[in-house]
Amino acid sequence: MAETILITEDNQRNMKLMEAVLRPHGYNILKAANGEEALEVAVREKPALILLDMELPKLSGIEVTRRFKQMPDFAHIPIVAVTAYAMKGDKEKFIEAGCDTYLAKPINTRELPGVVAEMLARQKRNSV
Ligand code: MN
């Protein structure tokens, strides 16, 4: 069965790009344009992995991450932070909030599928 990935991104161009890159790999793609929607969709659909833009309106990516990690059903679901902020210390801040890894914007379309596959594989190993 195809694994489900939730892409959370308020920028439509980035959303389309990530979707176009990941869909050919056979994933079932869900989309959310903000943090509230991401939480809502995730609770309903239980994705295997969440791609999370860190610069979202209202609820920040960090806040969304914290909320996911507080929920027992979601604590183990890998969250890939996606951000244009490549400031020193940001990566640590995201990891500390509970993100499992980090991708810089602009999205590297060659790197994205590998990171997603690796995080899914790691999660599977850990849950055995
Ligand atoms: Mn954004």
Short mmCIF file of C-alpha atoms and ligand atoms in Angstrom, two decimals:
data_model
loop_
_atom_site.label_atom_id
_atom_site.label_comp_id
_atom_site.label_asym_id
_atom_site.label_seq_id
_atom_site.Cartn_x
_atom_site.Cartn_y
_atom_site.Cartn_z
CA MET A 1 0.00 0.00 0.00
CA ALA A 2 1.22 3.49 -0.86
CA GLU A 3 2.49 5.50 2.07
CA THR A 4 0.74 8.75 2.81
CA ILE A 5 2.68 11.99 3.05
CA LEU A 6 1.23 15.24 4.32
CA ILE A 7 2.73 18.34 2.74
CA THR A 8 2.15 21.50 4.77
CA GLU A 9 3.04 24.59 2.79
CA ASP A 10 1.35 27.98 2.37
CA ASN A 11 3.24 28.83 -0.82
CA GLN A 12 1.37 27.29 -3.73
CA ARG A 13 4.40 27.11 -5.98
CA ASN A 14 6.42 25.19 -3.41
CA MET A 15 3.45 22.96 -2.71
CA LYS A 16 3.09 22.11 -6.41
CA LEU A 17 6.79 21.49 -6.74
CA MET A 18 6.98 19.08 -3.79
CA GLU A 19 3.85 17.30 -4.94
CA ALA A 20 5.21 16.94 -8.49
CA VAL A 21 8.51 15.56 -7.21
CA LEU A 22 7.00 13.05 -4.76
CA ARG A 23 3.94 11.80 -6.59
CA PRO A 24 5.89 9.77 -9.22
CA HIS A 25 7.39 7.80 -6.32
CA GLY A 26 3.96 6.37 -5.63
CA TYR A 27 3.11 8.21 -2.42
CA ASN A 28 -0.39 9.16 -1.52
CA ILE A 29 -0.17 12.97 -1.13
CA LEU A 30 -2.22 15.04 1.29
CA LYS A 31 -1.98 18.82 1.41
CA ALA A 32 -2.45 21.48 4.07
CA ALA A 33 -1.95 25.23 3.62
CA ASN A 34 -1.48 26.07 7.31
CA GLY A 35 -0.77 24.54 10.68
CA GLU A 36 -4.36 24.15 11.85
CA GLU A 37 -5.23 22.34 8.64
CA ALA A 38 -2.16 20.12 9.00
CA LEU A 39 -3.23 19.03 12.49
CA GLU A 40 -6.79 18.43 11.34
CA VAL A 41 -5.83 16.43 8.23
CA ALA A 42 -3.21 14.41 10.12
CA VAL A 43 -5.60 13.39 12.88
CA ARG A 44 -8.07 12.21 10.26
CA GLU A 45 -5.69 10.54 7.81
CA LYS A 46 -2.70 9.38 9.90
CA PRO A 47 0.09 10.16 7.38
CA ALA A 48 3.36 8.21 7.51
CA LEU A 49 5.42 11.40 7.26
CA ILE A 50 4.88 15.15 7.45
CA LEU A 51 6.71 17.74 5.38
CA LEU A 52 6.36 20.97 7.28
CA ASP A 53 7.10 24.46 6.05
CA MET A 54 8.39 26.38 9.05
CA GLU A 55 7.12 29.77 7.89
CA LEU A 56 3.36 29.39 8.12
CA PRO A 57 0.66 31.96 8.90
CA LYS A 58 -0.68 32.00 12.48
CA LEU A 59 0.68 28.75 13.94
CA SER A 60 4.42 28.56 13.23
CA GLY A 61 6.04 25.33 12.08
CA ILE A 62 7.72 25.05 15.47
CA GLU A 63 4.38 25.30 17.28
CA VAL A 64 2.80 22.76 14.91
CA THR A 65 5.72 20.39 15.54
CA ARG A 66 5.35 20.73 19.30
CA ARG A 67 1.64 19.95 19.09
CA PHE A 68 2.25 16.85 16.97
CA LYS A 69 4.94 15.58 19.27
CA GLN A 70 2.68 16.02 22.32
CA MET A 71 0.08 13.69 20.83
CA PRO A 72 0.92 10.02 21.56
CA ASP A 73 -0.41 8.90 18.17
CA PHE A 74 1.89 11.34 16.37
CA ALA A 75 5.04 11.46 18.45
CA HIS A 76 6.67 8.79 16.26
CA ILE A 77 5.66 10.23 12.86
CA PRO A 78 8.69 11.78 11.15
CA ILE A 79 8.49 15.53 10.60
CA VAL A 80 10.74 17.04 7.93
CA ALA A 81 11.17 20.77 8.52
CA VAL A 82 11.37 22.79 5.31
CA THR A 83 12.62 26.33 5.63
CA ALA A 84 14.25 29.24 3.89
CA TYR A 85 15.84 30.35 7.16
CA ALA A 86 19.27 28.87 7.13
CA MET A 87 20.44 30.94 10.04
CA LYS A 88 22.91 29.50 12.47
CA GLY A 89 21.11 27.71 15.28
CA ASP A 90 17.83 27.30 13.39
CA LYS A 91 18.41 23.66 12.62
CA GLU A 92 19.04 22.98 16.30
CA LYS A 93 15.88 24.90 17.18
CA PHE A 94 13.77 22.78 14.82
CA ILE A 95 15.28 19.52 16.03
CA GLU A 96 14.76 20.57 19.63
CA ALA A 97 11.07 21.25 18.89
CA GLY A 98 10.79 17.68 17.60
CA CYS A 99 11.52 17.83 13.87
CA ASP A 100 13.35 14.71 12.71
CA THR A 101 15.32 16.37 9.96
CA TYR A 102 15.61 19.54 7.97
CA LEU A 103 15.53 20.61 4.31
CA ALA A 104 16.56 24.07 3.13
CA LYS A 105 14.63 26.12 0.59
CA PRO A 106 14.79 26.48 -2.32
CA ILE A 107 13.72 22.84 -2.47
CA ASN A 108 16.36 20.57 -3.91
CA THR A 109 14.22 18.32 -6.10
CA ARG A 110 16.94 15.68 -6.31
CA GLU A 111 17.42 15.53 -2.58
CA LEU A 112 13.76 15.56 -1.49
CA PRO A 113 12.70 12.00 -2.50
CA GLY A 114 15.80 10.49 -0.89
CA VAL A 115 15.23 12.28 2.40
CA VAL A 116 11.58 11.24 2.46
CA ALA A 117 12.44 7.60 1.67
CA GLU A 118 15.18 7.56 4.29
CA MET A 119 12.95 8.97 7.02
CA LEU A 120 10.19 6.46 6.20
CA ALA A 121 12.68 3.59 6.27
CA ARG A 122 14.12 4.76 9.58
CA GLN A 123 10.65 5.02 11.11
CA LYS A 124 9.87 1.46 9.95
CA ARG A 125 13.05 0.09 11.49
CA ASN A 126 12.31 1.85 14.77
CA SER A 127 8.76 0.57 14.99
CA VAL A 128 9.66 -3.11 14.48
MN MN B 1 5.62 29.52 4.14
#
